[in-house]
XYZ file of C-alpha atoms in Angstrom:
598
model
C -42.576 22.638 -78.484
C -44.283 24.338 -75.553
C -46.168 21.168 -74.678
C -42.999 19.084 -74.774
C -41.114 21.477 -72.469
C -43.986 21.633 -70.011
C -44.147 17.840 -69.930
C -40.455 17.543 -69.128
C -40.810 20.108 -66.340
C -43.721 18.208 -64.867
C -41.754 14.974 -65.030
C -38.782 16.626 -63.341
C -40.954 18.019 -60.551
C -42.532 14.609 -59.940
C -39.073 12.958 -59.945
C -37.671 15.543 -57.498
C -40.635 15.173 -55.156
C -40.188 11.408 -55.218
C -36.715 11.763 -53.644
C -36.461 11.301 -49.889
C -36.720 14.554 -47.961
C -33.303 14.100 -46.300
C -31.617 13.570 -49.654
C -33.254 16.702 -51.097
C -31.971 18.694 -48.092
C -28.449 17.351 -48.580
C -28.459 18.284 -52.255
C -29.597 21.831 -51.401
C -26.775 22.109 -48.847
C -24.139 20.956 -51.332
C -25.386 23.364 -54.014
C -25.377 26.221 -51.501
C -21.825 25.434 -50.372
C -20.575 25.275 -53.964
C -22.269 28.603 -54.767
C -20.676 30.299 -51.762
C -17.262 28.840 -52.653
C -17.575 30.038 -56.256
C -18.513 33.572 -55.202
C -15.626 33.655 -52.727
C -13.099 32.590 -55.337
C -14.459 35.134 -57.794
C -14.011 37.793 -55.138
C -10.418 36.739 -54.483
C -9.343 36.706 -58.101
C -11.356 39.616 -59.459
C -11.403 42.174 -56.670
C -9.618 45.498 -56.890
C -6.060 45.629 -55.502
C -6.025 45.947 -51.714
C -5.251 49.319 -50.237
C -1.921 49.503 -48.403
C -2.055 48.510 -44.739
C -2.394 51.430 -42.333
C 0.929 52.774 -41.036
C 2.288 50.897 -38.053
C 5.661 51.084 -36.354
C 8.251 51.891 -39.000
C 10.845 49.821 -37.116
C 10.969 47.413 -34.250
C 12.844 48.904 -31.292
C 16.629 48.944 -31.122
C 19.049 49.575 -28.265
C 21.479 52.425 -27.762
C 23.948 53.770 -25.198
C 23.754 51.323 -22.278
C 24.983 52.513 -18.879
C 25.549 50.625 -15.619
C 21.797 50.719 -14.831
C 20.013 51.873 -17.996
C 19.702 51.602 -21.754
C 18.029 53.739 -24.414
C 15.249 52.197 -26.513
C 14.589 53.796 -29.912
C 11.951 53.262 -32.594
C 10.394 55.154 -35.520
C 6.917 55.858 -36.883
C 5.423 57.777 -39.795
C 2.954 59.510 -37.510
C 3.577 61.989 -34.712
C 1.104 60.250 -32.436
C 1.234 60.254 -28.658
C 1.758 58.032 -25.613
C 4.973 56.569 -27.013
C 6.300 54.300 -24.294
C 8.317 51.250 -23.335
C 6.749 48.720 -20.992
C 9.300 46.435 -19.375
C 10.142 44.144 -16.495
C 8.195 41.230 -15.056
C 4.761 41.229 -16.652
C 5.739 44.401 -18.549
C 4.358 46.388 -15.624
C 6.943 49.190 -15.598
C 6.741 52.072 -18.052
C 9.276 54.476 -19.543
C 7.822 57.412 -21.462
C 9.570 58.321 -24.712
C 10.556 61.711 -26.027
C 9.755 62.319 -29.706
C 11.525 64.323 -32.382
C 10.932 64.609 -36.101
C 13.864 63.792 -38.364
C 14.873 66.930 -40.236
C 16.477 65.607 -43.424
C 14.864 62.257 -44.309
C 13.642 62.498 -47.883
C 12.784 60.456 -50.989
C 13.422 61.089 -54.667
C 12.985 59.535 -58.103
C 15.692 56.960 -57.325
C 13.952 55.721 -54.167
C 12.566 52.208 -54.003
C 9.620 52.885 -51.751
C 5.978 51.838 -51.735
C 4.882 51.035 -55.281
C 7.750 53.049 -56.772
C 10.678 51.329 -58.473
C 13.003 54.067 -59.678
C 10.451 56.381 -61.223
C 7.099 57.008 -59.605
C 5.485 59.183 -56.984
C 8.714 60.972 -56.052
C 9.740 62.744 -59.228
C 11.499 65.426 -57.224
C 13.202 65.417 -53.840
C 10.486 65.405 -51.190
C 10.661 65.490 -47.401
C 9.333 62.321 -45.777
C 7.827 62.784 -42.331
C 9.370 60.374 -39.841
C 9.338 60.594 -36.057
C 11.926 59.134 -33.703
C 10.920 57.970 -30.240
C 13.405 57.306 -27.466
C 12.862 56.149 -23.910
C 15.395 55.526 -21.169
C 14.804 52.259 -19.331
C 16.293 52.577 -15.838
C 16.691 50.531 -12.680
C 18.496 47.693 -14.443
C 20.914 45.302 -12.776
C 24.139 44.128 -14.375
C 23.863 40.787 -16.114
C 20.058 40.600 -15.898
C 18.070 40.619 -19.136
C 14.629 42.196 -18.910
C 11.643 41.758 -21.261
C 10.323 44.872 -22.990
C 7.928 46.110 -25.663
C 7.278 49.523 -27.231
C 3.987 51.070 -28.267
C 2.738 54.206 -29.994
C -0.760 55.648 -30.301
C -1.731 57.124 -33.657
C -3.842 60.273 -33.915
C -7.033 58.237 -34.500
C -6.510 56.386 -31.220
C -5.142 53.166 -32.697
C -2.314 51.626 -30.678
C 0.590 49.922 -32.420
C 2.991 47.717 -30.498
C 6.239 45.943 -31.229
C 7.113 42.363 -30.497
C 8.434 41.445 -27.074
C 12.221 41.342 -26.699
C 14.820 41.581 -23.927
C 17.334 44.264 -22.996
C 20.206 44.677 -20.577
C 22.372 47.394 -19.094
C 26.068 47.884 -19.783
C 27.889 44.584 -19.203
C 30.398 44.523 -16.357
C 34.043 43.628 -16.703
C 34.426 39.853 -16.841
C 31.092 39.283 -18.586
C 31.501 36.875 -21.539
C 30.224 38.589 -24.678
C 29.718 37.768 -28.334
C 30.166 40.885 -30.459
C 29.348 41.069 -34.161
C 31.988 42.853 -36.247
C 30.392 44.130 -39.442
C 30.360 46.970 -41.975
C 29.323 48.118 -45.447
C 25.773 46.775 -45.560
C 24.544 49.386 -48.069
C 21.455 47.343 -49.062
C 23.785 44.916 -50.852
C 22.407 41.604 -52.135
C 23.849 39.266 -49.489
C 23.304 41.419 -46.388
C 20.039 39.792 -45.277
C 21.538 36.327 -45.768
C 24.638 37.359 -43.856
C 22.749 38.568 -40.788
C 20.364 35.621 -40.831
C 23.354 33.281 -40.738
C 24.856 35.233 -37.832
C 21.852 34.390 -35.664
C 21.562 30.832 -36.935
C 25.264 30.205 -36.257
C 26.053 31.924 -32.951
C 22.623 32.830 -31.546
C 21.975 36.159 -29.863
C 24.917 38.554 -29.906
C 25.548 41.092 -27.143
C 26.724 44.042 -29.226
C 27.382 45.216 -32.767
C 30.550 47.064 -33.764
C 29.719 48.587 -37.150
C 32.658 50.052 -39.107
C 30.668 52.403 -41.335
C 28.690 52.513 -44.601
C 25.365 51.513 -43.112
C 23.366 52.482 -46.230
C 24.072 54.261 -49.538
C 22.415 57.688 -49.384
C 22.075 58.745 -45.731
C 19.147 61.120 -46.243
C 17.068 58.622 -48.275
C 14.570 57.396 -45.700
C 13.572 54.178 -47.442
C 17.143 52.872 -47.338
C 16.965 52.941 -43.551
C 13.406 51.730 -43.096
C 11.435 50.147 -45.940
C 13.176 49.891 -49.300
C 10.782 47.772 -51.365
C 13.541 45.495 -52.630
C 13.563 43.994 -49.144
C 17.044 44.818 -47.822
C 16.808 48.111 -45.904
C 19.096 48.710 -42.921
C 16.754 48.186 -39.972
C 14.749 45.278 -41.453
C 17.994 43.360 -42.081
C 19.187 43.905 -38.501
C 15.764 43.132 -37.039
C 14.834 39.947 -38.898
C 12.199 41.703 -41.022
C 13.986 41.765 -44.380
C 12.742 39.964 -47.475
C 15.568 39.479 -49.948
C 15.670 36.579 -52.386
C 18.867 34.872 -53.590
C 18.906 31.584 -55.508
C 15.149 31.154 -54.906
C 15.665 31.456 -51.155
C 14.206 34.373 -49.209
C 16.385 35.693 -46.380
C 14.940 37.671 -43.477
C 18.089 38.996 -41.841
C 18.554 38.516 -38.110
C 16.771 39.756 -34.990
C 19.868 41.482 -33.619
C 19.268 45.173 -32.947
C 16.290 44.513 -30.646
C 18.610 42.728 -28.216
C 22.080 44.232 -28.701
C 23.260 47.861 -28.794
C 24.819 49.102 -32.040
C 28.029 51.153 -31.979
C 28.600 52.587 -35.473
C 31.428 54.530 -37.071
C 30.931 57.075 -39.834
C 31.795 55.850 -43.312
C 31.712 57.843 -46.508
C 28.089 56.753 -47.027
C 26.977 58.452 -43.818
C 27.975 61.861 -45.188
C 25.727 64.018 -47.393
C 27.089 66.734 -49.671
C 25.866 70.297 -50.109
C 22.255 70.467 -48.941
C 19.738 71.145 -51.707
C 22.418 71.199 -54.393
C 21.123 68.498 -56.766
C 18.062 67.269 -58.628
C 18.313 63.942 -56.820
C 19.567 62.775 -53.453
C 22.339 60.917 -55.252
C 23.576 64.129 -56.840
C 23.442 65.904 -53.495
C 25.309 63.042 -51.826
C 28.140 63.308 -54.359
C 28.415 67.094 -54.107
C 30.764 67.444 -51.130
C 33.430 70.124 -50.930
C 35.927 71.056 -48.183
C 34.726 73.449 -45.484
C 37.515 75.906 -46.306
C 36.343 76.051 -49.931
C 32.745 76.616 -48.835
C 33.834 79.683 -46.889
C 35.527 81.082 -49.990
C 32.559 80.364 -52.264
C 30.129 82.253 -49.987
C 32.196 85.211 -48.709
C 29.208 87.537 -48.523
C 27.789 85.510 -45.603
C 30.975 84.981 -43.632
C 29.879 87.221 -40.783
C 26.520 85.501 -40.207
C 27.399 81.872 -40.894
C 26.746 79.252 -38.213
C 28.221 75.785 -37.922
C 25.142 74.285 -39.608
C 25.249 76.942 -42.326
C 28.784 75.809 -43.155
C 27.864 72.118 -43.045
C 24.972 72.701 -45.448
C 27.393 74.216 -47.946
C 30.105 71.554 -47.625
C 29.051 68.210 -46.098
C 27.032 66.989 -43.122
C 26.128 63.923 -41.055
C 22.785 65.264 -39.814
C 20.627 62.194 -40.451
C 23.188 59.766 -39.049
C 23.476 61.835 -35.883
C 19.689 62.150 -35.560
C 19.140 58.396 -35.887
C 21.720 57.188 -33.352
C 22.253 57.970 -29.683
C 25.985 57.643 -29.055
C 28.503 58.605 -26.374
C 29.390 62.276 -26.762
C 32.745 62.045 -25.056
C 34.762 64.094 -27.507
C 34.917 67.523 -29.121
C 33.480 65.807 -32.199
C 30.238 64.896 -30.435
C 28.785 61.788 -32.061
C 31.322 61.687 -34.881
C 34.007 60.040 -32.722
C 33.780 58.621 -29.225
C 34.921 55.951 -26.777
C 33.025 53.547 -24.518
C 33.822 50.641 -22.223
C 31.678 47.603 -23.047
C 32.390 44.674 -20.750
C 36.108 43.926 -21.064
C 36.418 46.039 -24.226
C 37.461 49.659 -24.532
C 36.105 50.616 -27.943
C 37.519 53.765 -29.539
C 35.559 54.909 -32.615
C 37.195 57.391 -34.978
C 35.852 59.571 -37.781
C 38.256 58.510 -40.510
C 36.656 58.590 -43.941
C 36.698 60.622 -47.121
C 34.633 61.264 -50.218
C 34.781 58.367 -52.660
C 35.179 59.611 -56.230
C 35.722 57.823 -59.506
C 39.227 56.764 -60.557
C 38.245 57.290 -64.220
C 40.538 59.682 -66.086
C 38.306 60.541 -69.052
C 37.796 64.317 -69.517
C 34.107 64.278 -68.579
C 34.662 62.783 -65.104
C 34.899 64.683 -61.830
C 37.013 62.173 -59.952
C 39.759 61.466 -57.454
C 42.482 62.764 -59.715
C 40.912 65.533 -61.796
C 38.080 67.970 -62.455
C 35.837 67.776 -65.495
C 37.028 69.682 -68.517
C 33.663 71.435 -68.882
C 33.942 72.758 -65.310
C 37.410 74.305 -65.460
C 36.084 77.858 -65.472
C 33.514 77.162 -62.728
C 35.232 76.390 -59.387
C 31.825 76.103 -57.710
C 31.319 72.921 -59.787
C 34.605 71.330 -58.749
C 34.748 68.314 -56.456
C 38.202 69.160 -55.030
C 39.340 65.553 -55.196
C 38.840 62.888 -52.573
C 37.762 65.268 -49.797
C 38.686 64.204 -46.265
C 35.682 64.334 -43.921
C 37.344 63.248 -40.694
C 40.533 65.210 -40.013
C 42.945 62.978 -38.147
C 46.399 64.378 -38.929
C 48.723 65.020 -36.016
C 47.668 68.226 -34.266
C 44.021 68.061 -35.367
C 41.318 68.133 -32.631
C 40.465 64.466 -33.243
C 44.118 63.391 -33.072
C 44.616 65.316 -29.839
C 41.506 63.717 -28.347
C 42.707 60.256 -29.427
C 46.093 60.864 -27.866
C 44.412 61.734 -24.564
C 42.024 58.780 -24.775
C 44.881 56.310 -25.229
C 46.406 57.628 -22.002
C 43.142 57.476 -20.055
C 42.564 55.117 -17.146
C 39.586 53.515 -18.929
C 41.731 52.629 -21.904
C 44.794 51.559 -19.966
C 42.856 49.217 -17.671
C 40.773 47.536 -20.393
C 41.516 43.901 -21.129
C 40.795 44.395 -24.819
C 41.669 47.598 -26.643
C 39.901 47.999 -30.002
C 39.955 50.971 -32.369
C 37.346 51.125 -35.121
C 37.051 53.415 -38.134
C 36.040 53.110 -41.772
C 39.018 53.775 -44.039
C 41.559 50.917 -44.290
C 45.143 51.273 -43.052
C 46.059 47.903 -44.603
C 44.098 46.234 -47.394
C 44.201 44.337 -50.671
C 41.126 46.286 -51.754
C 40.771 49.116 -54.254
C 39.773 51.833 -51.804
C 43.094 52.042 -49.963
C 44.511 53.932 -52.971
C 45.086 56.865 -53.112
C 46.567 57.649 -49.710
C 44.422 59.109 -46.930
C 45.718 62.649 -47.207
C 44.489 66.024 -48.395
C 44.515 66.278 -52.193
C 47.320 68.397 -53.595
C 45.802 70.527 -56.338
C 47.801 71.116 -59.511
C 46.648 73.558 -62.188
C 48.047 72.943 -65.651
C 48.118 76.067 -67.833
C 48.752 76.721 -71.499
C 51.437 79.157 -72.670
C 48.807 81.900 -72.784
C 47.926 81.300 -69.139
C 44.573 79.622 -69.769
C 43.633 76.685 -67.570
C 44.066 73.341 -69.341
C 43.479 70.933 -66.444
C 42.965 70.741 -62.690
C 44.566 67.622 -61.217
C 45.036 66.136 -57.738
C 47.899 64.143 -56.279
C 48.084 62.183 -53.027
C 51.616 61.616 -51.707
C 51.725 58.225 -49.984
C 54.289 59.501 -47.506
C 51.659 61.959 -46.239
C 49.019 59.278 -45.452
C 47.609 60.484 -42.143
C 46.495 57.017 -41.016
C 49.846 55.318 -41.619
C 52.075 58.279 -40.748
C 50.242 59.629 -37.692
C 47.552 57.292 -36.353
C 48.890 53.742 -36.646
C 52.180 54.453 -34.761
C 50.125 56.038 -31.987
C 47.837 52.990 -31.750
C 50.648 50.459 -31.825
C 52.612 52.285 -29.148
C 49.505 52.422 -26.926
C 49.012 48.650 -27.121
C 45.888 48.550 -29.273
C 45.246 44.867 -30.012
C 42.768 45.233 -32.864
C 42.186 47.881 -35.522
C 38.860 47.108 -37.187
C 37.687 48.788 -40.413
C 35.858 48.301 -43.737
C 35.363 50.175 -47.023
C 36.728 47.722 -49.637
C 34.041 45.018 -49.318
C 36.323 42.060 -48.714
C 37.840 40.020 -45.909
C 41.534 40.190 -45.146
C 43.659 40.641 -42.068
C 47.192 41.636 -41.146
C 49.526 41.633 -38.111
C 52.145 44.282 -37.444
C 55.597 43.511 -36.063
C 54.518 44.448 -32.549
C 51.421 42.223 -32.640
C 48.644 44.670 -33.509
C 45.935 42.945 -35.551
C 44.253 44.695 -38.487
C 40.937 43.217 -39.640
C 38.794 44.186 -42.619
C 35.660 42.050 -42.607
C 33.420 44.020 -44.931
C 32.399 41.433 -47.555
C 28.847 41.382 -46.241
C 26.878 41.976 -49.413
C 29.214 42.201 -52.389
C 32.839 42.861 -53.257
C 34.925 45.046 -55.522
C 37.695 42.470 -55.593
C 41.223 42.144 -54.267
C 44.224 43.660 -56.038
C 46.152 40.444 -56.550
C 47.307 38.504 -59.600
C 45.739 39.883 -62.764
C 43.306 42.111 -60.876
C 45.086 45.480 -60.681
C 43.801 48.708 -59.200
C 42.977 51.481 -61.662
C 45.596 54.083 -60.827
C 47.149 57.039 -62.678
C 50.017 55.963 -64.928
C 53.659 56.806 -64.297
C 53.661 57.047 -60.484
C 54.211 53.632 -58.906
C 55.521 55.222 -55.731
C 52.274 56.888 -54.695
C 49.739 54.675 -56.488
C 50.291 50.954 -55.914
C 48.330 48.752 -58.305
C 48.815 45.388 -56.550
C 48.850 44.150 -52.981
C 48.795 46.136 -49.758
C 50.470 49.497 -50.453
C 51.411 49.927 -46.800
C 53.718 46.948 -46.500
C 52.173 44.265 -44.308
C 51.511 40.891 -45.918
C 47.990 39.448 -45.598
C 47.469 36.463 -43.276
C 46.187 33.206 -44.726
C 43.063 32.047 -42.816
C 43.994 29.571 -40.120
C 41.219 26.979 -40.517
C 39.625 26.684 -43.965
C 40.946 29.205 -46.510
C 39.461 29.364 -49.963
C 41.771 28.215 -52.707
C 42.551 29.901 -55.990
C 42.761 28.390 -59.452
C 46.329 27.326 -58.644
C 44.960 25.442 -55.594
C 46.934 27.682 -53.265
C 45.176 29.052 -50.155
C 44.034 32.658 -50.594
C 44.699 35.229 -47.838
C 41.411 37.003 -48.552
C 37.775 36.488 -49.517
C 36.496 38.660 -52.337
C 33.348 37.092 -53.755
C 29.919 38.149 -54.927
C 28.504 34.758 -53.888
C 30.189 34.142 -50.536
C 29.349 36.399 -47.604
C 31.461 36.769 -44.454
C 30.897 37.777 -40.839
C 33.163 37.876 -37.791
C 32.428 37.351 -34.091
C 34.557 38.526 -31.168
C 34.184 36.204 -28.167
C 35.463 38.083 -25.135
C 35.459 34.968 -22.947
C 38.265 33.466 -25.011
C 39.641 36.620 -26.617
C 39.191 35.052 -30.048
C 37.846 36.542 -33.265
C 36.260 33.941 -35.514
C 35.341 34.580 -39.140
C 32.661 32.613 -40.958
C 31.608 32.300 -44.588
C 28.417 31.200 -46.288
C 27.993 30.428 -49.997
C 24.633 31.841 -51.114
C 24.717 29.722 -54.275
C 23.990 26.720 -52.085
C 21.241 27.724 -49.637
C 21.344 24.398 -47.827
C 25.093 24.449 -47.275
C 26.737 24.887 -43.894
C 28.268 28.061 -42.558
C 32.039 27.482 -42.441
C 34.368 28.884 -39.795
C 37.450 29.649 -41.874
C 39.663 31.778 -39.622
C 40.312 32.360 -35.958
C 42.898 34.297 -33.990
C 43.310 35.522 -30.435
C 43.951 39.034 -29.168
């Protein structure tokens, strides 16, 4: 056996040596290449999972508060760093140094979708997440001239991180033709990235964003703003960095905020409840109570309480106000304001309340009742659908609005637009009950014991319809823009004021028409209207390409979980155009279905 093996080896050696030298070299080269390729593939498929990439900029830059010769540039990082700056102008040779602050309330919890965590993972309890905000004022701008810019931040180890290169502009002058996106209720909903991607694909770069509230779901949950791992966080969607899949198509959102300033209004999802009052951020978000009740619940600290002390024990908009730089032209600071943007005078109101369940089962703390198990514990009550933004006649916000509508800036504006979150006219669910303070009713047994705590909302006391709308119509407001019910519908009053709800960005809760009735308390059809618009105006059928119902009749609304809607205000023509896109058919066209002129 040994002799036979040796003989074969000798024969092989002789045969190999008989081959031409060039051929032997080629064979060695091929074998070497194949060996290297095999080792490389083994490394790719068998190596340990890669470590996460080092932290870079948490957002691309976005624009805030333009003036006649300046604009604010804002971005975020997860490191304090240094040398945060904007370079801008020809060749990016000019520099604006940023100021840096740490956000005070951004946190994560067990319901966060962040990093490798789904809904249970590294954040079992509420935990502060360190995020820094950088803001630089770019000055020396000329009206109508767009300027290139880029931001950069240096991490503690000396590594520099930079954004992409974009363009910015100062406040547009009167007469400048603008395209303004009208949007609301993003809330990380499934179609939001597709919606914003189609905005850019359809109309190109917009010049401003009017955002009628409900930007995310839980305002203190950092990942919902910056990097929710499902791919649809607020800033990625508005900056073309999203990654959300529908019907096997991945949508990236639109590069909008880098080029156009955002003017938001506060919706109910920008308001956190009592600080530190729950085991999750969701529980804390839902735990809002009126400020007057908070004072009664903590009487021992009445003498030392500050404004923030009271907000922490009732409700607050801290994170929203820390993220955005807005005009502070009112007693309400950033919560309501007015600004002239080109030919538009935009008046933004703080008109929203706490959304609670309409369910009437005994274990629900909802719009209309307290939970049975909480009747002897007032500190556990929700106090109904708490109003956050007081707007009744005589309130500070109402008085400010009254003065604003008489101002020279408002009177001289070509287009007068008022934006807030809660609907004055709608086919949606959220217009019921009325926007008024809950009237508490305590039902007692014959022995005096408490049997139920209920809440009623008289429709005649609706502050929006009773106090605000007459004021707006008398002042010549052309458009009232709002959201909240996640659908598209519009209305026109007798004096020509337009009312537009274009909030079906990511999903819908339906329209109260036909067999789809609102869930309302029984026995009170006067205050709780189950079908249609409770405040009288009839919805307008889209003027170009309305959707049709099963009866083949044109529908005066869009309420779909497949079709997403956006609206564009073109100030050159004074027209507002609404578009729809059916996500079930990724290759289909965007359809302009409605248009009207102010």
